[in-house]
């Protein structure tokens, strides 16, 4: 794919140096692998020497920065600029075939847009609808009455259980299971009695679901993943959880049933949440945090059990001093004993 520099600059909202508008860009690469027709970026000033040595002609830089011998596209946030340009060069062609593979199994009542593609070995059940320009890869299972919107990417090996609603431009990576039964059981004496789930999962526009992530259906009301939510690999979201828009969570997060996570919450890897609590908007949850109670909007918490971020940092610093403190306490005890024995 060849793109003129003027088109790249327009995406970035950046000015084009005089005479460079028609310069051709063939892709975006790291400074070390770039050639003269690649574009690269500088988000960390410490790496400026790498850019200077790079073969790349064009660099996305922070406003006010210039690099001799390079065409610099100045933006407020070079890393954000990198993200926007990277999407320009992303391969969005069909994953296996430009239509429906003859090796796919499609129920006669399914409705699939003519602009969408279905890979080999995929099974699509009755009543399924798939919108325009969606790409379904190989060996996926999409059960009855699911809805998949426009511009979605469902990678190989995804299982989407019955009734799931996936809106537009959603990415679901390989191995994910959407709409599995929630973990609900009643006790009869010493035995468990399974509680069936009648709800569904709804995934709103522009959400990303990582590989091998599992999202359980609701008991009655749906489990909801909000617009723009970014979920890493190996995350578990239980029944009736609601995740607010533009929230992001790293790998191995586990969220128990009926917890509500607000908007723009950042959750570190391996954080765990009990059920039936509220996590306020704009919160930060540190990696490996154990969240046992609700978190106020704008809070920063970490640790197990989770406490205020700075409080936990002070506790951790104090823990590092425990061996020397214990030694001092022993010495003080010995001194006290010696004083008492002299009386």
CSV table of C-alpha atoms in Angstrom, one decimal:
chain,number,residue,atom,x,y,z
A,1,UNK,CA,0.0,0.0,0.0
A,2,UNK,CA,1.4,3.4,-1.0
A,3,UNK,CA,0.1,6.6,0.5
A,4,UNK,CA,1.1,10.1,-0.2
A,5,UNK,CA,2.6,12.2,2.7
A,6,UNK,CA,-0.2,14.7,2.3
A,7,UNK,CA,-2.8,12.0,3.2
A,8,UNK,CA,-0.8,10.9,6.2
A,9,UNK,CA,-0.5,14.5,7.4
A,10,UNK,CA,-4.2,15.1,7.0
A,11,UNK,CA,-4.9,12.1,9.3
A,12,UNK,CA,-2.6,13.5,11.9
A,13,UNK,CA,-3.8,17.1,11.5
A,14,UNK,CA,-0.2,18.1,10.8
A,15,UNK,CA,1.4,20.6,8.4
A,16,UNK,CA,3.3,19.2,5.4
A,17,UNK,CA,6.7,20.7,4.7
A,18,UNK,CA,6.9,22.6,1.4
A,19,UNK,CA,7.5,20.3,-1.6
A,20,UNK,CA,7.0,17.1,0.3
A,21,UNK,CA,3.2,16.6,-0.2
A,22,UNK,CA,3.7,13.9,-2.9
A,23,UNK,CA,6.4,11.9,-1.1
A,24,UNK,CA,5.3,8.2,-1.0
A,25,UNK,CA,4.9,6.3,2.2
A,26,UNK,CA,4.8,2.5,2.0
A,27,UNK,CA,4.3,1.6,5.7
A,28,UNK,CA,5.1,2.4,9.3
A,29,UNK,CA,8.0,0.7,11.0
A,30,UNK,CA,10.4,0.9,13.9
A,31,UNK,CA,13.5,3.1,13.5
A,32,UNK,CA,15.7,0.0,13.1
A,33,UNK,CA,13.7,-1.7,10.4
A,34,UNK,CA,12.5,1.4,8.5
A,35,UNK,CA,13.6,2.2,4.9
A,36,UNK,CA,13.5,5.5,3.2
A,37,UNK,CA,9.8,5.2,2.3
A,38,UNK,CA,8.7,4.1,5.8
A,39,UNK,CA,7.3,6.4,8.4
A,40,UNK,CA,8.3,6.1,12.1
A,41,UNK,CA,7.7,8.0,15.3
A,42,UNK,CA,9.5,9.5,18.3
A,43,UNK,CA,7.5,9.4,21.5
A,44,UNK,CA,10.5,9.1,23.9
A,45,UNK,CA,13.2,11.8,23.5
A,46,UNK,CA,15.8,9.3,24.8
A,47,UNK,CA,15.5,7.5,21.5
A,48,UNK,CA,16.3,10.5,19.3
A,49,UNK,CA,19.6,9.0,18.3
A,50,UNK,CA,17.9,5.9,16.9
A,51,UNK,CA,15.7,8.2,14.7
A,52,UNK,CA,18.8,10.1,13.5
A,53,UNK,CA,20.4,6.9,12.5
A,54,UNK,CA,17.3,5.4,10.9
A,55,UNK,CA,16.8,5.2,7.1
A,56,UNK,CA,13.3,6.5,7.5
A,57,UNK,CA,12.7,9.9,5.8
A,58,UNK,CA,9.5,10.8,7.7
A,59,UNK,CA,9.1,11.0,11.4
A,60,UNK,CA,6.1,11.8,13.6
A,61,UNK,CA,7.4,14.1,16.4
A,62,UNK,CA,6.2,16.3,19.2
A,63,UNK,CA,5.3,19.8,18.3
A,64,UNK,CA,8.4,22.1,18.2
A,65,UNK,CA,10.9,19.3,17.6
A,66,UNK,CA,13.0,19.1,14.4
A,67,UNK,CA,15.5,16.4,13.4
A,68,UNK,CA,18.1,17.3,10.8
A,69,UNK,CA,17.7,15.4,7.5
A,70,UNK,CA,14.1,14.2,8.3
A,71,UNK,CA,10.7,15.3,7.3
A,72,UNK,CA,9.0,15.9,10.6
A,73,UNK,CA,5.2,15.7,11.1
A,74,UNK,CA,4.6,17.7,14.3
A,75,UNK,CA,1.7,16.5,16.6
A,76,UNK,CA,0.7,17.0,20.2
A,77,UNK,CA,1.1,13.3,21.0
A,78,UNK,CA,3.4,11.2,18.8
A,79,UNK,CA,2.3,7.9,20.3
A,80,UNK,CA,-1.3,8.7,19.4
A,81,UNK,CA,-0.1,9.8,15.9
A,82,UNK,CA,1.5,6.4,15.6
A,83,UNK,CA,-1.8,4.7,16.5
A,84,UNK,CA,-3.7,6.6,13.8
A,85,UNK,CA,-1.1,6.0,11.1
A,86,UNK,CA,-0.8,2.4,12.0
A,87,UNK,CA,-4.5,1.9,11.4
A,88,UNK,CA,-4.0,3.4,7.9
A,89,UNK,CA,-1.6,0.6,7.0
A,90,UNK,CA,-3.4,-2.2,8.7
A,91,UNK,CA,-4.4,-5.2,6.5
A,92,UNK,CA,-8.2,-5.3,6.6
A,93,UNK,CA,-8.6,-7.7,3.7
A,94,UNK,CA,-10.7,-10.9,4.2
A,95,UNK,CA,-8.9,-13.3,6.5
A,96,UNK,CA,-9.5,-16.4,4.3
A,97,UNK,CA,-11.8,-15.7,1.4
A,98,UNK,CA,-13.6,-12.6,0.1
A,99,UNK,CA,-17.0,-14.3,0.5
A,100,UNK,CA,-18.3,-17.5,2.1
A,101,UNK,CA,-16.0,-20.5,2.1
A,102,UNK,CA,-17.6,-23.6,0.7
A,103,UNK,CA,-16.3,-25.4,3.8
A,104,UNK,CA,-18.4,-23.2,6.1
A,105,UNK,CA,-21.8,-24.4,7.5
A,106,UNK,CA,-24.4,-21.7,7.2
A,107,UNK,CA,-28.0,-22.1,8.3
A,108,UNK,CA,-30.5,-21.2,5.6
A,109,UNK,CA,-32.2,-18.6,7.9
A,110,UNK,CA,-29.0,-16.7,8.6
A,111,UNK,CA,-28.7,-13.3,7.0
A,112,UNK,CA,-25.1,-12.3,5.9
A,113,UNK,CA,-24.2,-9.1,4.1
A,114,UNK,CA,-22.7,-9.6,0.7
A,115,UNK,CA,-19.7,-7.5,1.7
A,116,UNK,CA,-18.8,-9.8,4.6
A,117,UNK,CA,-16.6,-13.0,4.5
A,118,UNK,CA,-16.8,-16.3,6.3
A,119,UNK,CA,-13.8,-18.6,6.7
A,120,UNK,CA,-13.6,-22.4,6.3
A,121,UNK,CA,-15.0,-24.6,9.1
A,122,UNK,CA,-17.1,-21.9,10.6
A,123,UNK,CA,-20.6,-22.8,11.7
A,124,UNK,CA,-23.4,-20.2,11.7
A,125,UNK,CA,-26.7,-21.1,13.3
A,126,UNK,CA,-30.3,-20.1,12.6
A,127,UNK,CA,-31.4,-16.5,12.8
A,128,UNK,CA,-27.9,-15.1,12.9
A,129,UNK,CA,-27.4,-11.7,11.3
A,130,UNK,CA,-24.0,-10.4,10.1
A,131,UNK,CA,-23.7,-6.8,8.9
A,132,UNK,CA,-21.6,-5.2,6.2
A,133,UNK,CA,-17.8,-5.7,5.9
A,134,UNK,CA,-17.5,-8.0,8.8
A,135,UNK,CA,-14.8,-10.7,8.7
A,136,UNK,CA,-15.4,-14.1,10.3
A,137,UNK,CA,-12.3,-16.3,10.2
A,138,UNK,CA,-12.0,-20.1,10.3
A,139,UNK,CA,-13.5,-22.6,12.7
A,140,UNK,CA,-15.7,-20.1,14.5
A,141,UNK,CA,-19.1,-21.1,16.0
A,142,UNK,CA,-21.8,-18.5,16.0
A,143,UNK,CA,-24.9,-19.9,17.6
A,144,UNK,CA,-28.6,-19.2,17.0
A,145,UNK,CA,-30.0,-15.7,17.0
A,146,UNK,CA,-26.7,-13.8,17.4
A,147,UNK,CA,-26.4,-10.3,15.9
A,148,UNK,CA,-23.0,-9.1,14.6
A,149,UNK,CA,-22.8,-5.6,13.3
A,150,UNK,CA,-20.8,-3.8,10.6
A,151,UNK,CA,-17.0,-3.9,10.3
A,152,UNK,CA,-16.4,-6.5,12.9
A,153,UNK,CA,-13.4,-8.9,13.0
A,154,UNK,CA,-14.0,-12.3,14.5
A,155,UNK,CA,-10.8,-14.3,14.6
A,156,UNK,CA,-10.4,-18.0,14.1
A,157,UNK,CA,-11.6,-20.3,16.9
A,158,UNK,CA,-14.0,-17.8,18.5
A,159,UNK,CA,-17.2,-19.2,20.1
A,160,UNK,CA,-20.2,-16.8,20.2
A,161,UNK,CA,-23.1,-18.4,22.2
A,162,UNK,CA,-26.8,-18.0,21.4
A,163,UNK,CA,-28.4,-14.6,21.5
A,164,UNK,CA,-25.2,-12.5,21.8
A,165,UNK,CA,-25.4,-9.0,20.4
A,166,UNK,CA,-22.1,-7.6,19.0
A,167,UNK,CA,-22.4,-4.0,17.6
A,168,UNK,CA,-20.1,-2.3,15.1
A,169,UNK,CA,-16.3,-2.5,14.5
A,170,UNK,CA,-15.8,-4.9,17.4
A,171,UNK,CA,-12.7,-7.2,17.4
A,172,UNK,CA,-12.9,-10.6,19.1
A,173,UNK,CA,-9.6,-12.5,19.1
A,174,UNK,CA,-9.0,-16.2,18.8
A,175,UNK,CA,-10.2,-18.5,21.6
A,176,UNK,CA,-12.6,-16.1,23.1
A,177,UNK,CA,-15.9,-17.4,24.4
A,178,UNK,CA,-18.8,-14.9,24.4
A,179,UNK,CA,-22.0,-15.8,26.2
A,180,UNK,CA,-21.0,-18.8,28.3
A,181,UNK,CA,-23.2,-19.7,31.3
A,182,UNK,CA,-22.6,-17.7,34.4
A,183,UNK,CA,-21.3,-19.5,37.6
A,184,UNK,CA,-24.6,-19.7,39.4
A,185,UNK,CA,-25.6,-22.5,41.8
A,186,UNK,CA,-28.0,-23.0,44.7
A,187,UNK,CA,-27.3,-25.4,47.6
A,188,UNK,CA,-29.6,-28.4,48.4
A,189,UNK,CA,-28.0,-29.9,51.5
A,190,UNK,CA,-24.5,-30.7,50.5
A,191,UNK,CA,-25.1,-30.6,46.8
A,192,UNK,CA,-25.2,-27.9,44.1
A,193,UNK,CA,-28.2,-27.2,42.0
A,194,UNK,CA,-27.3,-25.4,38.7
A,195,UNK,CA,-29.1,-22.1,37.9
A,196,UNK,CA,-29.7,-21.6,34.2
A,197,UNK,CA,-28.9,-18.2,32.7
A,198,UNK,CA,-31.6,-16.5,30.6
A,199,UNK,CA,-29.8,-13.3,29.8
A,200,UNK,CA,-27.4,-12.5,26.9
A,201,UNK,CA,-24.1,-10.6,26.3
A,202,UNK,CA,-24.1,-7.2,24.6
A,203,UNK,CA,-20.8,-5.8,23.3
A,204,UNK,CA,-21.1,-2.1,22.1
A,205,UNK,CA,-19.3,-0.3,19.3
A,206,UNK,CA,-15.5,-0.3,18.9
A,207,UNK,CA,-14.8,-2.7,21.8
A,208,UNK,CA,-11.8,-5.2,21.6
A,209,UNK,CA,-12.0,-8.6,23.2
A,210,UNK,CA,-8.6,-10.3,23.8
A,211,UNK,CA,-7.7,-13.9,23.0
A,212,UNK,CA,-9.0,-16.6,25.3
A,213,UNK,CA,-11.2,-14.1,27.2
A,214,UNK,CA,-14.5,-15.4,28.5
A,215,UNK,CA,-17.6,-13.2,29.0
A,216,UNK,CA,-20.6,-14.9,30.7
A,217,UNK,CA,-24.2,-14.2,29.8
A,218,UNK,CA,-26.4,-12.5,32.4
A,219,UNK,CA,-28.9,-14.4,34.6
A,220,UNK,CA,-31.9,-12.3,33.4
A,221,UNK,CA,-30.5,-8.9,32.4
A,222,UNK,CA,-27.5,-8.8,30.0
A,223,UNK,CA,-23.8,-8.6,30.7
A,224,UNK,CA,-22.7,-5.4,29.0
A,225,UNK,CA,-19.3,-4.4,27.6
A,226,UNK,CA,-19.5,-0.6,26.8
A,227,UNK,CA,-18.4,1.3,23.8
A,228,UNK,CA,-14.6,1.4,23.2
A,229,UNK,CA,-13.7,-1.0,26.0
A,230,UNK,CA,-10.3,-2.7,25.5
A,231,UNK,CA,-9.9,-6.1,27.1
A,232,UNK,CA,-6.6,-7.9,27.0
A,233,UNK,CA,-6.1,-11.7,26.7
A,234,UNK,CA,-7.2,-14.2,29.4
A,235,UNK,CA,-9.7,-12.0,31.1
A,236,UNK,CA,-12.8,-13.4,32.8
A,237,UNK,CA,-16.0,-11.3,33.1
A,238,UNK,CA,-18.8,-13.0,35.0
A,239,UNK,CA,-22.6,-12.8,34.6
A,240,UNK,CA,-24.3,-9.4,34.8
A,241,UNK,CA,-21.1,-7.4,34.9
A,242,UNK,CA,-21.4,-4.0,33.3
A,243,UNK,CA,-18.2,-2.3,32.0
A,244,UNK,CA,-18.4,1.4,31.2
A,245,UNK,CA,-17.2,3.0,28.0
A,246,UNK,CA,-13.4,3.5,27.3
A,247,UNK,CA,-12.4,1.3,30.2
A,248,UNK,CA,-9.3,-0.9,29.7
A,249,UNK,CA,-8.1,-4.0,31.5
A,250,UNK,CA,-4.9,-6.0,31.2
A,251,UNK,CA,-4.4,-9.7,31.1
A,252,UNK,CA,-5.8,-12.2,33.7
A,253,UNK,CA,-8.2,-9.7,35.3
A,254,UNK,CA,-11.2,-11.5,36.9
A,255,UNK,CA,-14.5,-9.7,37.6
A,256,UNK,CA,-17.1,-11.4,39.7
A,257,UNK,CA,-20.9,-11.3,39.0
A,258,UNK,CA,-23.0,-8.2,39.0
A,259,UNK,CA,-20.0,-5.8,39.6
A,260,UNK,CA,-20.3,-2.5,37.8
A,261,UNK,CA,-17.1,-1.0,36.4
A,262,UNK,CA,-17.4,2.7,35.4
A,263,UNK,CA,-16.2,4.7,32.5
A,264,UNK,CA,-12.5,5.2,31.7
A,265,UNK,CA,-11.3,2.9,34.4
A,266,UNK,CA,-7.7,1.5,34.0
A,267,UNK,CA,-7.2,-2.0,35.4
A,268,UNK,CA,-3.8,-3.6,35.8
A,269,UNK,CA,-3.1,-7.3,35.1
A,270,UNK,CA,-4.3,-10.0,37.5
A,271,UNK,CA,-6.5,-7.7,39.5
A,272,UNK,CA,-9.5,-9.5,41.0
A,273,UNK,CA,-12.9,-8.1,42.0
A,274,UNK,CA,-15.6,-9.6,44.3
A,275,UNK,CA,-19.1,-9.4,43.1
A,276,UNK,CA,-21.9,-6.8,43.6
A,277,UNK,CA,-19.6,-3.7,44.0
A,278,UNK,CA,-19.2,-0.5,42.0
A,279,UNK,CA,-16.0,0.8,40.6
A,280,UNK,CA,-16.3,4.6,40.0
A,281,UNK,CA,-15.5,6.4,36.8
A,282,UNK,CA,-11.9,7.4,36.0
A,283,UNK,CA,-10.4,5.0,38.6
A,284,UNK,CA,-7.1,3.3,38.5
A,285,UNK,CA,-6.7,-0.3,39.8
A,286,UNK,CA,-3.1,-1.5,40.2
A,287,UNK,CA,-1.8,-4.9,39.0
A,288,UNK,CA,-2.7,-7.8,41.3
A,289,UNK,CA,-5.0,-5.7,43.4
A,290,UNK,CA,-7.7,-7.5,45.3
A,291,UNK,CA,-10.8,-5.4,45.2
A,292,UNK,CA,-13.2,-6.4,48.0
A,293,UNK,CA,-15.4,-3.3,48.2
A,294,UNK,CA,-16.6,-0.5,46.0
A,295,UNK,CA,-14.1,2.2,44.8
A,296,UNK,CA,-15.0,5.9,44.6
A,297,UNK,CA,-14.7,7.7,41.3
A,298,UNK,CA,-11.2,9.0,40.5
A,299,UNK,CA,-9.6,6.7,43.1
A,300,UNK,CA,-6.2,5.1,42.7
A,301,UNK,CA,-5.9,1.8,44.5
A,302,UNK,CA,-3.6,-1.2,44.6
A,303,UNK,CA,-2.5,-4.1,46.8
A,304,UNK,CA,-4.3,-6.9,48.6
A,305,UNK,CA,-6.6,-6.0,50.0
A,306,UNK,CA,-6.7,-2.9,47.9
A,307,UNK,CA,-5.9,0.5,49.5
A,308,UNK,CA,-5.1,4.0,48.4
A,309,UNK,CA,-2.2,3.8,45.9
A,310,UNK,CA,0.2,6.1,47.9
A,311,UNK,CA,-0.7,4.4,51.2
A,312,UNK,CA,0.2,1.0,49.7
A,313,UNK,CA,3.5,2.4,48.4
A,314,UNK,CA,4.4,3.6,51.9
A,315,UNK,CA,3.4,0.2,53.3
A,316,UNK,CA,5.6,-1.5,50.7
A,317,UNK,CA,8.5,0.8,51.5
A,318,UNK,CA,8.1,0.0,55.2
A,319,UNK,CA,8.0,-3.7,54.5
A,320,UNK,CA,11.4,-3.5,52.9
A,321,UNK,CA,12.7,-2.0,56.1
A,322,UNK,CA,11.3,-4.8,58.3
A,323,UNK,CA,14.5,-6.8,58.7
A,324,UNK,CA,16.5,-3.9,59.9
A,325,UNK,CA,13.6,-2.7,62.1
A,326,UNK,CA,13.4,-6.2,63.7
A,327,UNK,CA,17.2,-6.1,64.4
A,328,UNK,CA,16.8,-2.7,66.1
A,329,UNK,CA,13.9,-3.9,68.2
A,330,UNK,CA,16.0,-6.9,69.3
A,331,UNK,CA,18.9,-4.6,70.3
A,332,UNK,CA,16.5,-2.3,72.2
A,333,UNK,CA,15.0,-5.2,74.1
A,334,UNK,CA,18.5,-6.4,75.1
A,335,UNK,CA,19.4,-2.8,76.2
A,336,UNK,CA,16.2,-2.7,78.3
A,337,UNK,CA,16.9,-6.0,79.9
A,338,UNK,CA,20.5,-4.9,80.7
A,339,UNK,CA,19.1,-1.6,82.3
A,340,UNK,CA,16.6,-3.6,84.4
A,341,UNK,CA,19.2,-6.1,85.6
A,342,UNK,CA,21.3,-3.3,86.9
A,343,UNK,CA,18.6,-2.0,89.2
